[in-house]
XYZ file of C-alpha atoms in Angstrom:
509
model
C -45.364 40.363 -40.749
C -47.722 40.507 -43.885
C -50.922 40.829 -43.613
C -52.570 37.557 -44.651
C -55.388 37.592 -47.446
C -58.858 36.020 -46.010
C -61.540 34.074 -47.095
C -63.980 36.594 -46.248
C -61.649 39.639 -47.217
C -61.980 37.527 -50.502
C -65.846 37.577 -50.724
C -66.488 40.190 -49.324
C -64.628 42.798 -52.637
C -66.385 39.663 -54.785
C -70.139 41.232 -52.789
C -68.671 44.861 -53.134
C -68.212 44.029 -56.835
C -71.165 42.903 -57.010
C -73.362 46.535 -55.774
C -71.255 47.620 -58.681
C -73.662 45.444 -61.695
C -76.502 44.812 -59.320
C -80.174 46.740 -60.571
C -78.241 47.180 -64.057
C -77.360 43.505 -65.552
C -79.337 40.405 -65.053
C -76.603 37.887 -62.427
C -77.061 35.811 -64.668
C -74.898 38.030 -66.830
C -72.493 39.703 -64.398
C -70.747 37.397 -62.512
C -68.913 36.549 -65.340
C -67.454 40.572 -64.966
C -66.517 39.734 -61.544
C -65.677 36.558 -62.693
C -62.901 37.023 -65.237
C -61.272 39.870 -63.124
C -60.945 37.463 -59.503
C -58.504 35.670 -62.403
C -57.082 39.120 -63.864
C -56.449 40.389 -60.034
C -55.442 36.429 -58.956
C -52.575 36.487 -62.256
C -50.611 39.554 -61.947
C -50.575 39.254 -58.724
C -49.099 36.077 -58.482
C -46.985 36.869 -61.668
C -45.882 40.331 -59.212
C -44.879 38.797 -56.483
C -42.559 35.894 -59.477
C -40.945 38.798 -60.880
C -39.961 40.703 -57.977
C -38.540 37.401 -56.416
C -36.776 36.201 -59.973
C -35.218 40.105 -60.200
C -34.041 39.417 -56.600
C -32.436 35.946 -57.437
C -30.764 37.813 -60.689
C -29.860 40.741 -59.311
C -31.920 42.289 -61.696
C -30.699 40.088 -64.952
C -33.290 40.545 -67.184
C -32.629 37.463 -69.336
C -32.482 35.499 -66.511
C -35.174 36.832 -65.177
C -37.656 36.934 -68.927
C -36.099 32.649 -68.178
C -37.424 32.080 -65.305
C -40.520 34.210 -65.291
C -41.734 31.892 -69.226
C -41.486 28.587 -66.999
C -44.290 30.033 -64.119
C -48.162 28.321 -65.054
C -48.405 32.100 -67.125
C -46.662 33.978 -68.743
C -47.789 38.443 -68.146
C -45.773 40.567 -70.597
C -46.675 44.099 -68.051
C -49.553 45.428 -70.686
C -51.020 42.315 -69.532
C -51.683 42.784 -65.829
C -54.099 44.253 -63.854
C -51.944 47.145 -62.376
C -52.035 48.436 -65.602
C -55.313 48.528 -65.773
C -55.774 50.130 -63.263
C -53.403 52.402 -64.148
C -55.806 53.087 -67.379
C -59.130 53.353 -65.021
C -60.565 56.952 -65.990
C -59.589 56.105 -69.944
C -62.535 56.935 -72.391
C -62.015 53.450 -73.573
C -61.498 51.699 -71.261
C -63.431 48.857 -71.926
C -61.085 48.330 -74.998
C -57.601 48.200 -73.422
C -59.030 45.036 -70.894
C -59.938 43.667 -73.936
C -57.360 43.407 -75.352
C -55.281 42.787 -71.912
C -57.238 39.771 -72.243
C -56.318 38.736 -76.129
C -52.820 39.172 -74.963
C -52.865 36.748 -71.755
C -54.370 34.528 -73.807
C -51.583 34.825 -76.918
C -49.116 34.003 -74.316
C -50.481 31.211 -72.702
C -52.139 29.251 -75.935
C -51.244 26.565 -74.932
C -53.791 26.732 -71.677
C -55.890 29.885 -72.570
C -56.725 29.950 -75.841
C -60.662 31.240 -75.940
C -60.953 31.529 -71.951
C -62.435 35.302 -72.796
C -63.540 35.189 -76.741
C -67.035 34.621 -75.340
C -66.497 37.379 -72.614
C -66.856 42.255 -74.013
C -65.799 44.293 -71.346
C -66.064 46.957 -74.000
C -69.930 45.636 -74.586
C -73.381 48.372 -75.552
C -75.611 45.713 -75.919
C -75.161 44.177 -71.930
C -72.737 47.544 -70.530
C -74.738 50.248 -71.957
C -73.746 53.397 -73.046
C -69.541 54.621 -72.885
C -70.786 56.894 -70.295
C -72.162 54.443 -67.273
C -69.701 51.922 -68.749
C -67.204 53.187 -68.238
C -68.175 54.067 -65.216
C -68.459 50.692 -64.353
C -65.211 49.575 -65.457
C -63.326 52.176 -62.746
C -65.523 51.018 -59.997
C -65.348 47.786 -60.753
C -61.367 47.965 -60.859
C -61.232 50.023 -57.667
C -63.084 47.963 -55.760
C -60.474 45.162 -57.009
C -57.292 46.947 -56.152
C -58.438 46.496 -52.372
C -57.721 42.538 -52.454
C -53.846 40.862 -52.757
C -53.625 37.862 -53.979
C -49.562 37.396 -53.971
C -49.127 33.302 -52.918
C -46.879 34.729 -49.921
C -50.988 36.580 -48.580
C -53.180 33.939 -49.699
C -54.348 32.386 -46.377
C -53.890 28.098 -48.338
C -53.706 27.388 -52.354
C -56.956 26.695 -51.855
C -58.920 30.357 -51.235
C -58.986 31.724 -54.300
C -60.361 28.862 -55.888
C -63.218 28.757 -53.129
C -64.426 32.414 -52.846
C -65.062 31.948 -57.118
C -66.723 28.724 -55.990
C -68.801 31.564 -53.105
C -69.747 33.659 -56.032
C -70.821 31.095 -58.354
C -72.992 30.437 -55.611
C -74.132 34.071 -54.163
C -75.118 34.479 -58.897
C -76.786 30.700 -58.952
C -78.805 31.834 -55.868
C -79.620 34.723 -57.804
C -80.915 34.497 -60.774
C -82.700 31.787 -59.783
C -83.916 29.839 -62.589
C -80.873 30.534 -65.206
C -78.960 29.759 -62.513
C -80.326 25.893 -61.791
C -78.295 25.947 -65.423
C -74.933 26.709 -63.918
C -74.431 25.685 -60.537
C -74.955 22.454 -58.908
C -75.318 22.747 -55.255
C -72.003 22.416 -53.128
C -74.332 19.723 -51.012
C -75.224 17.695 -53.795
C -72.084 17.608 -55.937
C -70.422 15.747 -52.626
C -72.887 13.270 -52.530
C -72.568 12.647 -56.456
C -69.066 12.944 -56.192
C -69.117 10.559 -52.985
C -71.950 8.289 -54.493
C -69.259 7.208 -57.945
C -66.227 6.860 -55.347
C -63.278 8.336 -57.434
C -60.222 6.463 -58.681
C -56.127 7.160 -59.241
C -56.086 7.224 -62.267
C -59.783 7.159 -63.264
C -60.750 9.397 -66.221
C -64.244 11.618 -64.331
C -66.202 13.312 -66.701
C -69.448 15.688 -67.149
C -70.710 16.283 -69.955
C -72.952 19.580 -69.141
C -70.751 20.784 -66.040
C -70.781 24.736 -65.784
C -69.047 26.784 -64.193
C -67.393 22.765 -63.485
C -67.737 22.821 -59.021
C -69.354 19.179 -59.751
C -66.409 17.986 -62.113
C -63.639 19.960 -58.896
C -66.339 17.838 -56.301
C -65.398 14.539 -57.347
C -61.943 15.161 -57.451
C -61.413 16.118 -54.265
C -62.275 13.212 -53.895
C -58.682 11.616 -55.135
C -55.985 12.940 -52.365
C -53.159 13.118 -54.573
C -55.547 14.581 -57.231
C -54.160 11.571 -60.074
C -57.126 12.495 -62.320
C -58.286 13.243 -65.568
C -60.291 15.510 -66.037
C -62.888 16.375 -68.696
C -66.007 18.557 -70.006
C -68.359 19.956 -71.698
C -71.096 23.445 -71.742
C -72.216 24.346 -74.315
C -73.616 27.856 -73.348
C -69.841 29.561 -73.768
C -69.379 32.024 -71.045
C -70.321 28.940 -68.641
C -67.356 27.604 -70.956
C -64.890 29.870 -69.498
C -66.081 30.398 -65.716
C -64.871 26.557 -66.115
C -61.672 26.961 -66.919
C -61.459 29.510 -65.055
C -62.681 27.415 -61.840
C -60.266 25.196 -62.748
C -57.169 26.576 -62.379
C -58.348 29.064 -59.747
C -58.787 25.043 -57.597
C -55.270 23.908 -59.507
C -55.725 21.956 -61.886
C -54.175 22.811 -65.037
C -55.268 19.751 -66.933
C -58.188 19.671 -67.539
C -59.627 19.280 -70.822
C -62.759 21.100 -70.565
C -64.827 21.947 -74.687
C -67.827 23.920 -75.698
C -70.757 22.709 -77.204
C -73.434 21.011 -77.266
C -72.855 17.678 -75.847
C -74.906 15.252 -77.525
C -75.269 16.745 -81.482
C -71.505 17.605 -81.741
C -70.216 16.112 -78.151
C -66.924 16.741 -78.804
C -64.525 14.324 -76.467
C -63.250 11.815 -78.958
C -61.131 8.101 -79.640
C -60.661 7.027 -82.832
C -63.952 8.831 -83.532
C -65.674 7.618 -81.450
C -66.970 8.470 -78.121
C -63.894 7.732 -75.530
C -65.493 5.703 -72.089
C -64.189 7.735 -68.780
C -64.645 5.276 -65.435
C -66.740 8.156 -63.297
C -69.322 10.425 -64.925
C -71.880 12.482 -63.065
C -73.448 15.480 -64.199
C -77.223 17.334 -62.928
C -78.686 17.477 -66.462
C -81.295 21.024 -68.245
C -84.536 18.988 -67.145
C -86.491 17.755 -69.970
C -84.520 19.849 -72.116
C -86.770 20.902 -75.592
C -85.727 21.031 -79.121
C -82.124 19.050 -77.327
C -82.292 17.197 -81.027
C -82.540 20.296 -83.139
C -78.438 19.877 -83.350
C -79.182 16.794 -86.259
C -81.815 18.298 -88.165
C -78.463 19.833 -90.152
C -77.837 23.628 -91.279
C -80.498 25.834 -91.729
C -83.314 23.348 -91.334
C -86.133 24.717 -89.353
C -88.838 21.905 -89.670
C -91.216 22.642 -87.516
C -91.739 18.435 -87.649
C -88.533 17.292 -87.848
C -87.960 13.989 -86.240
C -84.847 12.559 -84.659
C -83.742 9.199 -85.985
C -82.029 7.061 -84.706
C -80.064 6.714 -87.307
C -79.531 10.594 -87.213
C -77.031 9.674 -84.901
C -73.655 8.646 -85.833
C -71.834 7.282 -82.283
C -75.788 5.207 -81.851
C -77.164 6.365 -79.068
C -80.253 5.965 -78.894
C -81.088 2.633 -80.502
C -83.197 1.126 -77.333
C -85.216 4.925 -77.567
C -85.610 8.412 -79.370
C -86.700 10.407 -76.427
C -89.895 12.597 -77.369
C -88.236 15.373 -79.145
C -89.778 17.697 -76.089
C -88.053 15.911 -72.740
C -83.962 15.981 -73.518
C -83.597 13.365 -70.184
C -82.768 10.098 -71.369
C -80.723 11.519 -74.509
C -78.233 12.589 -71.751
C -78.903 9.656 -69.591
C -77.841 7.072 -72.850
C -75.469 9.232 -73.807
C -73.674 8.977 -70.737
C -73.732 5.490 -70.258
C -72.157 5.390 -74.230
C -69.769 6.799 -72.818
C -69.225 4.473 -69.865
C -65.910 2.710 -68.921
C -66.619 -1.259 -69.074
C -65.989 -0.713 -64.686
C -67.531 2.604 -65.304
C -69.863 3.631 -62.582
C -71.984 6.859 -62.720
C -75.025 9.256 -61.142
C -76.986 12.216 -62.616
C -79.512 14.729 -61.425
C -82.901 14.016 -62.727
C -86.867 14.904 -62.692
C -89.051 12.050 -61.054
C -90.249 11.812 -64.148
C -87.682 9.604 -65.446
C -88.902 7.470 -63.209
C -92.183 6.671 -64.325
C -93.364 7.743 -67.769
C -94.437 5.745 -70.862
C -94.121 5.740 -74.392
C -90.244 6.284 -75.698
C -88.894 6.372 -72.476
C -91.135 3.703 -70.545
C -89.346 1.221 -73.671
C -85.116 3.620 -73.244
C -86.442 2.578 -69.246
C -86.671 -1.050 -69.441
C -83.547 -2.727 -72.369
C -81.700 0.187 -69.030
C -83.219 -2.328 -66.314
C -82.774 -5.439 -67.977
C -79.333 -4.420 -69.249
C -78.573 -4.606 -65.410
C -76.986 -0.473 -65.946
C -79.894 0.132 -62.296
C -77.521 0.138 -59.081
C -80.070 2.955 -57.434
C -82.750 5.615 -57.238
C -82.303 8.486 -55.260
C -85.546 10.245 -54.311
C -84.304 14.203 -53.141
C -85.999 16.698 -50.944
C -88.107 19.454 -52.441
C -85.854 22.803 -52.729
C -82.321 22.164 -53.366
C -81.236 23.774 -56.567
C -81.758 26.970 -58.322
C -84.891 27.626 -60.459
C -87.195 24.360 -59.233
C -88.528 24.042 -56.543
C -89.097 20.502 -58.207
C -88.090 17.432 -55.867
C -84.943 15.414 -58.103
C -83.510 12.397 -58.261
C -80.042 11.194 -58.455
C -79.509 7.329 -60.409
C -76.858 5.402 -60.014
C -75.444 3.966 -62.970
C -72.263 -0.010 -62.811
C -71.775 -1.247 -65.952
C -70.070 -4.341 -63.685
C -73.232 -4.670 -61.852
C -73.187 -8.994 -60.804
C -75.956 -8.500 -58.531
C -79.499 -8.428 -60.191
C -80.847 -5.976 -58.064
C -81.771 -2.118 -57.391
C -82.376 0.128 -53.557
C -84.701 2.436 -53.910
C -83.653 5.220 -51.212
C -86.311 8.044 -50.107
C -84.024 11.085 -48.648
C -87.399 13.367 -48.767
C -88.604 13.622 -46.412
C -88.713 17.164 -43.703
C -86.207 14.975 -41.779
C -83.580 14.058 -43.974
C -82.764 17.929 -45.024
C -82.717 21.270 -42.945
C -85.018 23.733 -44.578
C -84.026 27.976 -45.733
C -85.869 30.611 -46.587
C -85.111 30.263 -50.605
C -84.023 26.499 -50.500
C -83.238 23.945 -48.475
C -80.221 22.380 -48.305
C -78.374 18.710 -47.266
C -76.779 18.369 -43.948
C -73.588 16.597 -43.096
C -75.518 13.357 -41.427
C -77.468 12.754 -44.512
C -75.384 13.374 -46.353
C -74.486 9.995 -45.207
C -77.117 8.283 -44.096
C -77.708 8.105 -47.688
C -73.643 7.083 -49.253
C -73.845 4.631 -46.120
C -76.880 3.639 -47.048
C -76.602 2.953 -50.655
C -73.139 1.353 -49.431
C -74.409 -1.623 -47.656
C -77.672 -1.866 -49.803
C -79.875 -2.864 -47.154
C -83.722 -2.162 -46.628
C -84.954 0.291 -44.022
C -88.348 0.655 -42.811
C -89.736 4.210 -44.109
C -86.569 5.142 -46.217
C -84.420 2.553 -47.976
C -85.641 -0.890 -50.427
C -83.482 -3.872 -52.674
C -86.415 -4.468 -55.222
C -85.409 -7.642 -57.296
C -85.902 -7.025 -61.150
C -88.350 -9.828 -61.279
C -90.932 -6.838 -58.978
C -89.641 -4.169 -61.104
C -91.276 -6.572 -63.998
C -94.268 -6.783 -62.138
C -93.879 -3.258 -61.456
C -93.999 -2.382 -65.191
C -89.952 -1.873 -65.243
C -92.055 1.480 -62.617
C -89.454 2.698 -60.707
C -91.677 4.917 -59.168
C -89.945 5.069 -55.173
C -93.448 4.657 -53.380
C -94.031 1.899 -55.476
C -90.566 0.782 -53.527
C -90.472 2.423 -49.937
C -93.470 3.186 -48.041
C -93.205 7.051 -45.918
C -96.911 6.068 -44.530
C -97.594 6.684 -41.145
C -100.082 5.120 -39.359
C -102.351 8.250 -38.185
C -102.879 7.531 -34.190
C -106.921 6.299 -33.660
C -109.257 8.182 -32.546
C -110.909 8.417 -30.035
C -114.640 9.937 -30.236
C -115.925 9.314 -26.586
C -113.192 11.809 -26.023
C -114.260 13.815 -29.263
C -117.976 13.943 -27.781
C -117.254 14.669 -25.336
C -115.357 17.502 -26.972
C -118.655 18.606 -28.570
C -120.607 18.780 -26.156
C -118.052 21.222 -24.155
C -118.403 23.752 -27.031
C -122.240 23.609 -27.488
C -122.473 24.719 -23.522
C -119.408 27.334 -24.119
C -121.909 28.493 -26.872
C -125.232 27.969 -25.345
C -122.798 30.984 -22.675
C -122.025 33.155 -24.440
C -126.162 33.098 -26.413
C -127.493 33.938 -23.707
C -125.638 36.452 -22.460
C -125.265 38.092 -25.248
C -129.206 37.944 -25.386
C -127.996 40.217 -22.324
C -126.405 42.212 -23.991
C -129.322 43.363 -26.385
C -132.002 43.526 -24.132
C -129.727 46.657 -22.179
C -128.845 48.115 -25.470
C -132.647 48.144 -25.936
C -131.505 46.176 -29.438
């Protein structure tokens, strides 16, 4: 019986590998090396098992073996395998050897893996230090992964490697503090968004700020047949690479994840216009400063650059141009302009978007008057990496016939589990939000269905406490009991003072 590789075993080896780098390099950087090595090991072990299987089946007929291997998901040559890299672990040029292996893997699988490793340099002195130190870390990394078998026949279920990848991304996000929020949305919040947008078979699902892709994967998993089309865009090069690897490790080979600035250079287009999607989810960077600099033109460093709606060829800012220091509504407008006629969209945003005035107030008014806003959900504080501030979810729909907006206040202490460093939504908390959203009911101190007229009366201010009253009446104070209590305290104090005086006399003081 072949020993099975458990989730715990993979997680333990990955954590061990992290110890190689911890204290020397920031975790928001070293995660790229560990997760890339996990991907290489997975490709390599899968290839090795298939090679053995075909060698046996075709009695060593090299031509037939190679033909069969060429039809597999990924193609490797011997000098690109993990075993080859491990055999070279003591080579003084090990960083360059790994880089060349990655380049070969990309070239041999250019349809799927083109550009996946371009932002990850195993020979970087700037990141990994001078040769001696760098080589020691890489040797240790290869030795850690050598303990692990990721052969398909030894994996308990097909999700095990993908789950380990997600587990590590989550740990790195927690470790990386503020930077962690840039590439990862906590699993429970992703699950909540996925259930709110209810993806269906054949939907196009899009995340314009997809990070490492975990949110997209959660949404895709809502469709049992997995017959959906996945699209994403990510500005950070290394995080874009993680997203692609994450997709492959979860069996999603046809995701279209682009690298670039979504606002200045959206890359999912059809006939020169923004592509339309049935489902959009996102956790954009909160209140992104200088969000419009990509519109300023090459070499324009003019600090007085002012974004204007006319500068956007896709005409996304006709409802208003957000302030240069807060990009929240730039992302919201991009998503609404990318939403299909029957589309559903849920995005995480800071509370400021609900009540800030000036240009943001004008945009908010337009969105409400066009009847696109479906719900506003207040979340507990401390759910996200790198920020303790509470956030909200805004849900939008294109096919709305009703003229109201549901407000949910799920921020109370009874609606989450308090953690040491981070709070967490429990299954019952997610269920309550989703059920209230679907039933659209007013629940005392939890939710309220507001008419558009009520929102107009509030001057389009969506601040949740204006609609959901969570104020708790305090118990009336029993003044007689308070009086009696004060009298008792005074009496006790007198007795103590008398006793003190007695002691002082005895001491002659």
